[in-house]
PDB file of C-alpha atoms in Angstrom:
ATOM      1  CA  UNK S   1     -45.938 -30.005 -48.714  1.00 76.00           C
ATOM      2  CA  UNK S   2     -44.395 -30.814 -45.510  1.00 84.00           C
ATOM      3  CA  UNK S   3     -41.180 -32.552 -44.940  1.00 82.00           C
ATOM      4  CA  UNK S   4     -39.642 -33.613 -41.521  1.00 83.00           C
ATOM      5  CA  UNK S   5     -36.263 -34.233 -41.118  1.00 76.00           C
ATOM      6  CA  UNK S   6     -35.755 -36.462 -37.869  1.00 80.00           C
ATOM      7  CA  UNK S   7     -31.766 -37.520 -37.928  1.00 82.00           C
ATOM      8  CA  UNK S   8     -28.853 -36.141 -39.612  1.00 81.00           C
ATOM      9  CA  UNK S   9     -26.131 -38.123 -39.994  1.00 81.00           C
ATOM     10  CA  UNK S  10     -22.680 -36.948 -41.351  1.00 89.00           C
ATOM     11  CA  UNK S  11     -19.944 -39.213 -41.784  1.00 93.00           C
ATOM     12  CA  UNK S  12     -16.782 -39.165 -43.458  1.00 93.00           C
ATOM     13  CA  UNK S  13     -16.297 -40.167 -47.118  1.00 94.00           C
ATOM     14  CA  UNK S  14     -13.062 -38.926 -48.197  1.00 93.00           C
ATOM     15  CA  UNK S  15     -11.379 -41.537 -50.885  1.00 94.00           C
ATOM     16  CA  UNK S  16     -12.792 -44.826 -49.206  1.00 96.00           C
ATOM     17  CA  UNK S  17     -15.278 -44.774 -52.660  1.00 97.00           C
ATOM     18  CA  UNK S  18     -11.411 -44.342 -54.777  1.00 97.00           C
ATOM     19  CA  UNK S  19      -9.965 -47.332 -52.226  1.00 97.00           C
ATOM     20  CA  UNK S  20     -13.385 -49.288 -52.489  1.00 97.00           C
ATOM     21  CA  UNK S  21     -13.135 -49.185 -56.399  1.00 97.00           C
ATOM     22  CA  UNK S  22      -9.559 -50.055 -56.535  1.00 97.00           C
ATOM     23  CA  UNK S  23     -10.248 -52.826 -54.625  1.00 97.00           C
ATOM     24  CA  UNK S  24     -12.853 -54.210 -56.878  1.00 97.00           C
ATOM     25  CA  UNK S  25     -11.145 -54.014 -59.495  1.00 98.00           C
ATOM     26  CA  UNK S  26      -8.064 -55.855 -57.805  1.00 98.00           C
ATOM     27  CA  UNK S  27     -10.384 -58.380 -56.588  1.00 98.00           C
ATOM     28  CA  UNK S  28      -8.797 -57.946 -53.334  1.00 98.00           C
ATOM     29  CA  UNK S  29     -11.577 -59.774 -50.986  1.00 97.00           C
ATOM     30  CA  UNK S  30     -12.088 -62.800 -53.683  1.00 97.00           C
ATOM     31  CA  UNK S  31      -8.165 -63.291 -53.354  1.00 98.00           C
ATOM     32  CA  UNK S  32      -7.863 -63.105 -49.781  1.00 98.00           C
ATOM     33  CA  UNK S  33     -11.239 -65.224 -49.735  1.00 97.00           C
ATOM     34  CA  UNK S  34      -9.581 -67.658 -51.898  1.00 97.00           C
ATOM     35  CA  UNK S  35      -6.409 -67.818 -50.040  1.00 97.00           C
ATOM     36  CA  UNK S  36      -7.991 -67.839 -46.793  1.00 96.00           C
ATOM     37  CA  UNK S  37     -11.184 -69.102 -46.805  1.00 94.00           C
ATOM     38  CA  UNK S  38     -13.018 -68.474 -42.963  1.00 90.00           C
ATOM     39  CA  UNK S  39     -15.902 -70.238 -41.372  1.00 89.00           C
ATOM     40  CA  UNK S  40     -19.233 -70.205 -42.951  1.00 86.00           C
ATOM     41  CA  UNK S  41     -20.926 -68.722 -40.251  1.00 88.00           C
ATOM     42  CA  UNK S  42     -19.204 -65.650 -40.039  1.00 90.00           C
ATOM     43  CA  UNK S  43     -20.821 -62.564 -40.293  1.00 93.00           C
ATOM     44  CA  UNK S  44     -17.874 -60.802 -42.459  1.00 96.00           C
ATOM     45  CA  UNK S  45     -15.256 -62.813 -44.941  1.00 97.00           C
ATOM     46  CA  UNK S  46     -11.721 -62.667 -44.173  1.00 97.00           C
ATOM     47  CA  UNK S  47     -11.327 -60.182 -47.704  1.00 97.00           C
ATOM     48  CA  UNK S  48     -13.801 -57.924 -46.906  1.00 97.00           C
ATOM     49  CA  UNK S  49     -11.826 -56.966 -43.405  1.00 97.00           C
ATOM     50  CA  UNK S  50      -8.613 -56.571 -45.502  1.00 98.00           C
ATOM     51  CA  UNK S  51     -10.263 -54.634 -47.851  1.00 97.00           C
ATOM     52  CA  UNK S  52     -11.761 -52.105 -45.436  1.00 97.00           C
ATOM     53  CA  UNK S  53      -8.228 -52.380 -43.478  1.00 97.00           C
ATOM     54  CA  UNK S  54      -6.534 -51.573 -46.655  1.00 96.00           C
ATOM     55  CA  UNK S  55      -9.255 -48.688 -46.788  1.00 97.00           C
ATOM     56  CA  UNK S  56      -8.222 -47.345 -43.394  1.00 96.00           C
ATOM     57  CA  UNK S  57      -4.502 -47.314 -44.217  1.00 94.00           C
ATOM     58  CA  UNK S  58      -5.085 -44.848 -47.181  1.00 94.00           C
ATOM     59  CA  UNK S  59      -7.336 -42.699 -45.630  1.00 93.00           C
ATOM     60  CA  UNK S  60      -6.723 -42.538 -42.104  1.00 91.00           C
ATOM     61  CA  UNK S  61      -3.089 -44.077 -41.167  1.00 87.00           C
ATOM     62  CA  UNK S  62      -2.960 -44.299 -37.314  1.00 84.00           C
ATOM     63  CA  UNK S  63      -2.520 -47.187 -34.752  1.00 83.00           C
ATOM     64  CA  UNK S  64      -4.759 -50.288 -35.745  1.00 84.00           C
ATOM     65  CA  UNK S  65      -6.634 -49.482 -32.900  1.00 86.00           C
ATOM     66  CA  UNK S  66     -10.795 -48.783 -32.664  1.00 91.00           C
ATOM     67  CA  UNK S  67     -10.710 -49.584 -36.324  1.00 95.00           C
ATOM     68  CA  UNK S  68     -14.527 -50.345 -35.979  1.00 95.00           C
ATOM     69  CA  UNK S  69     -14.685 -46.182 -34.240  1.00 95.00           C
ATOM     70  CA  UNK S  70     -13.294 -45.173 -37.521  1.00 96.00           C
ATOM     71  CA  UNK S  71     -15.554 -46.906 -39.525  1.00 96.00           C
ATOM     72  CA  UNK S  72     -18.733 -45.100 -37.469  1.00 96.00           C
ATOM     73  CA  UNK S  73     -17.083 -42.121 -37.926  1.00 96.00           C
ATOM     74  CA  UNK S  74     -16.317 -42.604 -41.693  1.00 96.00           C
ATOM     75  CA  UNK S  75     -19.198 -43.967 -44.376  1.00 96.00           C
ATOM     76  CA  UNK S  76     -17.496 -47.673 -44.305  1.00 97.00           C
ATOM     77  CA  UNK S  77     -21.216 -49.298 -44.548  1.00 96.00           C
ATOM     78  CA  UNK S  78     -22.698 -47.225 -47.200  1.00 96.00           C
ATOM     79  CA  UNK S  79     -19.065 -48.129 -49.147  1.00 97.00           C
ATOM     80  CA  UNK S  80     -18.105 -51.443 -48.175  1.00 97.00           C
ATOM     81  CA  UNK S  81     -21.641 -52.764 -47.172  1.00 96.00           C
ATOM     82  CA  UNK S  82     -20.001 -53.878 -42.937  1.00 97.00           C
ATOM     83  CA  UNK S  83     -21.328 -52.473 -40.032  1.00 96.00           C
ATOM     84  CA  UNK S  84     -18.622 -51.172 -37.861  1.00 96.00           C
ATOM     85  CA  UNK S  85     -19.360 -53.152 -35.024  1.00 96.00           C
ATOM     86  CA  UNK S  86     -18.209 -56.289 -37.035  1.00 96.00           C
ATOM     87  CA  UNK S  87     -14.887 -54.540 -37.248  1.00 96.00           C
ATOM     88  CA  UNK S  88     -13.638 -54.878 -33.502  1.00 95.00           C
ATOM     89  CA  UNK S  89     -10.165 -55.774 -32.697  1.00 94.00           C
ATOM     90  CA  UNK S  90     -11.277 -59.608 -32.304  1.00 94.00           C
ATOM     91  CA  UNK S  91     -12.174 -60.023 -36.019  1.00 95.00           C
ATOM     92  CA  UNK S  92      -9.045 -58.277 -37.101  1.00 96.00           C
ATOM     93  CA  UNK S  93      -7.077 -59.597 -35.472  1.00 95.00           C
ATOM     94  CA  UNK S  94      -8.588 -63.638 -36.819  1.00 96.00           C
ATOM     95  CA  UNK S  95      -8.348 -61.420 -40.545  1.00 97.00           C
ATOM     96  CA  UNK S  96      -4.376 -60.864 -39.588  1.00 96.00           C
ATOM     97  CA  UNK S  97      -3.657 -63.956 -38.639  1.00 97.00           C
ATOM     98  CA  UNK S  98      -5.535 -65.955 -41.665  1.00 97.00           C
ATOM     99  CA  UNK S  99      -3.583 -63.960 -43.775  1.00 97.00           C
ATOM    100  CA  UNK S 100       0.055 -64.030 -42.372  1.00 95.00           C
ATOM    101  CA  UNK S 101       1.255 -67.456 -43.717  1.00 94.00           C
ATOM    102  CA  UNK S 102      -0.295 -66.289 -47.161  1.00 96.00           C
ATOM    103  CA  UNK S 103       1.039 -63.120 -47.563  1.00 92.00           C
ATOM    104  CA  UNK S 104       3.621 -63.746 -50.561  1.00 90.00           C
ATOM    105  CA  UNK S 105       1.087 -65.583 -52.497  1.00 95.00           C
ATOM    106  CA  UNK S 106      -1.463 -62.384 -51.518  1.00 96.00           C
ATOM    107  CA  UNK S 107       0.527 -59.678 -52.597  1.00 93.00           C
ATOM    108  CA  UNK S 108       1.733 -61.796 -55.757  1.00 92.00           C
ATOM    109  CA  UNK S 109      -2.004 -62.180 -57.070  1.00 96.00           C
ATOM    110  CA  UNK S 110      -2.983 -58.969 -56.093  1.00 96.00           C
ATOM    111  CA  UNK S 111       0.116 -57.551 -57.853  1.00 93.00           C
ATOM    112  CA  UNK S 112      -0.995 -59.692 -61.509  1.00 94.00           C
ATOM    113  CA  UNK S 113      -4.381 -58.637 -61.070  1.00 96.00           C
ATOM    114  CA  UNK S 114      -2.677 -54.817 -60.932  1.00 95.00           C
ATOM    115  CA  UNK S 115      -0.434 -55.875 -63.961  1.00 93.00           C
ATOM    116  CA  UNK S 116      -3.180 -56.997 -65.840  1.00 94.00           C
ATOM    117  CA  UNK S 117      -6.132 -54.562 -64.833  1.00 96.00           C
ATOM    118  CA  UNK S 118      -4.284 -51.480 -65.414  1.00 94.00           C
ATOM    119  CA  UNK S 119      -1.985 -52.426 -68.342  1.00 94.00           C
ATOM    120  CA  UNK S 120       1.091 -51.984 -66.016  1.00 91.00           C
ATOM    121  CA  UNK S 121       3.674 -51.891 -68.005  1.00 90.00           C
ATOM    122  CA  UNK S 122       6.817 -54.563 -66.315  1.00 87.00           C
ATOM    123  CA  UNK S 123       9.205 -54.536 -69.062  1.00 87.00           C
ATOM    124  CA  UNK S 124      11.358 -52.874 -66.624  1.00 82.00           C
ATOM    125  CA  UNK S 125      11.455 -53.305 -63.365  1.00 75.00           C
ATOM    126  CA  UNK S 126      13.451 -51.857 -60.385  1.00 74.00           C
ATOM    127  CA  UNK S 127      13.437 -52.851 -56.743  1.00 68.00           C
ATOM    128  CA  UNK S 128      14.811 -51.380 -54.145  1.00 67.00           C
ATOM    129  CA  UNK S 129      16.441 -53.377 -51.881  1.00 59.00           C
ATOM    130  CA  UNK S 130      18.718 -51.141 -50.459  1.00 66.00           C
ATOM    131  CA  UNK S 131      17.074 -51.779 -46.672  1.00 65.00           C
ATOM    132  CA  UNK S 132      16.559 -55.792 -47.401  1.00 76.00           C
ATOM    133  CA  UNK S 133      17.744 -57.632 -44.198  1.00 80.00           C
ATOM    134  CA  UNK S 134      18.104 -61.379 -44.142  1.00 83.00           C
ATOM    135  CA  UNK S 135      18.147 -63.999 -41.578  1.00 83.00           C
ATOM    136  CA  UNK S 136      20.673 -67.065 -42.218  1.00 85.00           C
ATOM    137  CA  UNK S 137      24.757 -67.929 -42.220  1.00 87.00           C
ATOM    138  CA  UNK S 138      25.080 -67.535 -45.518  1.00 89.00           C
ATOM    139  CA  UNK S 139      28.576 -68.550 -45.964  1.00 90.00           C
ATOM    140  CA  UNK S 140      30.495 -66.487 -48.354  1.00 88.00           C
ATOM    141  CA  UNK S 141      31.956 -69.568 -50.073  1.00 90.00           C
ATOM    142  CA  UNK S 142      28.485 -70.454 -51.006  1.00 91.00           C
ATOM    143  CA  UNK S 143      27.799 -67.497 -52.847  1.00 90.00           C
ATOM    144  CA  UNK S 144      28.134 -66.727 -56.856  1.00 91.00           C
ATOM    145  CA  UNK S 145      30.440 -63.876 -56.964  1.00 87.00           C
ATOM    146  CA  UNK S 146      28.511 -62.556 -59.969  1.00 87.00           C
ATOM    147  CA  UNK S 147      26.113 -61.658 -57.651  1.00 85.00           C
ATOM    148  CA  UNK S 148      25.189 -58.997 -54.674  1.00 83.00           C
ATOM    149  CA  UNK S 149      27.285 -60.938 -51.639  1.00 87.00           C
ATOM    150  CA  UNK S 150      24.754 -61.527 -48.560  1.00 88.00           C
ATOM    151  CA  UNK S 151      26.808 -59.639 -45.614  1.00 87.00           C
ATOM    152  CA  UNK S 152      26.323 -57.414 -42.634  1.00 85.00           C
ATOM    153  CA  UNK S 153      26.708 -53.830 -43.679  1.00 81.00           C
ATOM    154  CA  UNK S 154      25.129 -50.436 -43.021  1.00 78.00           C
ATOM    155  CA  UNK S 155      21.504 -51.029 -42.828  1.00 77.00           C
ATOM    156  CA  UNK S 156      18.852 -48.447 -43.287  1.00 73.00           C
ATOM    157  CA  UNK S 157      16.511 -50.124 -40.814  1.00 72.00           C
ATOM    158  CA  UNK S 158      19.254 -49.655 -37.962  1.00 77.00           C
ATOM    159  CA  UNK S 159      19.214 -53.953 -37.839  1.00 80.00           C
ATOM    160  CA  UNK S 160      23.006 -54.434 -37.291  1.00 83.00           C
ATOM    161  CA  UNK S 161      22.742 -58.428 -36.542  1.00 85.00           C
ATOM    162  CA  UNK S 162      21.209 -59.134 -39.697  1.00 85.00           C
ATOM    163  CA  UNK S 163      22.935 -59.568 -42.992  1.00 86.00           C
ATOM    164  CA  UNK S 164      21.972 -57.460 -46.065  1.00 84.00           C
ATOM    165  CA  UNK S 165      22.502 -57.489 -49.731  1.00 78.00           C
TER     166      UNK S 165
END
């Protein structure tokens, strides 16, 4: 028997087959998709891009930058199914801004999804808001004193003209 190899390819697979999974079961691209619906004639939806994004976060945090150099370099299309020339700067950057005026109502549903999906258990909940800057007067006679008072402080994120709780 003979057998002739003519290309090796090695790529990358690290935990983009954990991140694709995840995803799935978050229905992360049908939300987004949903949300944000894009042209018909695109080659990519506006989900899958965040989902692969969301992919390159976990696995490889550096500048969003060559995203689509990453994705040669790591097995995006034999995860996520998109060529990584459909990942230039140009389509996420349309991805980005589609998303930005949705992203409370994004991370909300993708958050119930989690809730639900993985029998998260919210009984108790604790948020941190120790580094929570806000923009507005807020007038101190407006606010319930049984409550955190909206002033300027000591804020972790080093934003002195903001107000924090």
């Amino acid at each position: 028997m003979e057998c002739v190899v003519s290309a090796v390819v090695e790529k990358r697979l690290g935990a983009l087959p954990v991140a694709a999974e995840f995803s799935r079961r978050l229905t992360m691209a049908g939300i987004v998709d949903r949300l944000c619906p894009g042209r018909e004639t695109a080659h990519v939806k506006h989900g899958q891009v965040i989902e692969v994004l969301v992919a390159n976060r976990l696995t490889a945090p550096a500048s969003l930058w060559r995203v689509d150099d990453w994705a040669r370099d790591w097995a995006v299309e034999e995860v996520f199914g998109i060529e990584s020339e459909l990942l230039n700067d140009d389509r996420l950057g349309r991805a980005l801004d589609a998303i930005a005026p949705h992203l409370q109502e994004i991370t909300d549903s993708i958050g119930a999804r989690a809730i639900g999906e993985f029998g998260i258990d919210v009984a108790t909940m604790h948020w941190d808001m120790t580094s929570m800057s806000l923009h507005g007067a807020y007038p101190a006679d407006d606010q319930d004193e049984e409550y955190p008072q909206v002033k300027h402080g000591h804020p972790k994120d080093r934003r002195f003209d903001l107000k924090q709780i």
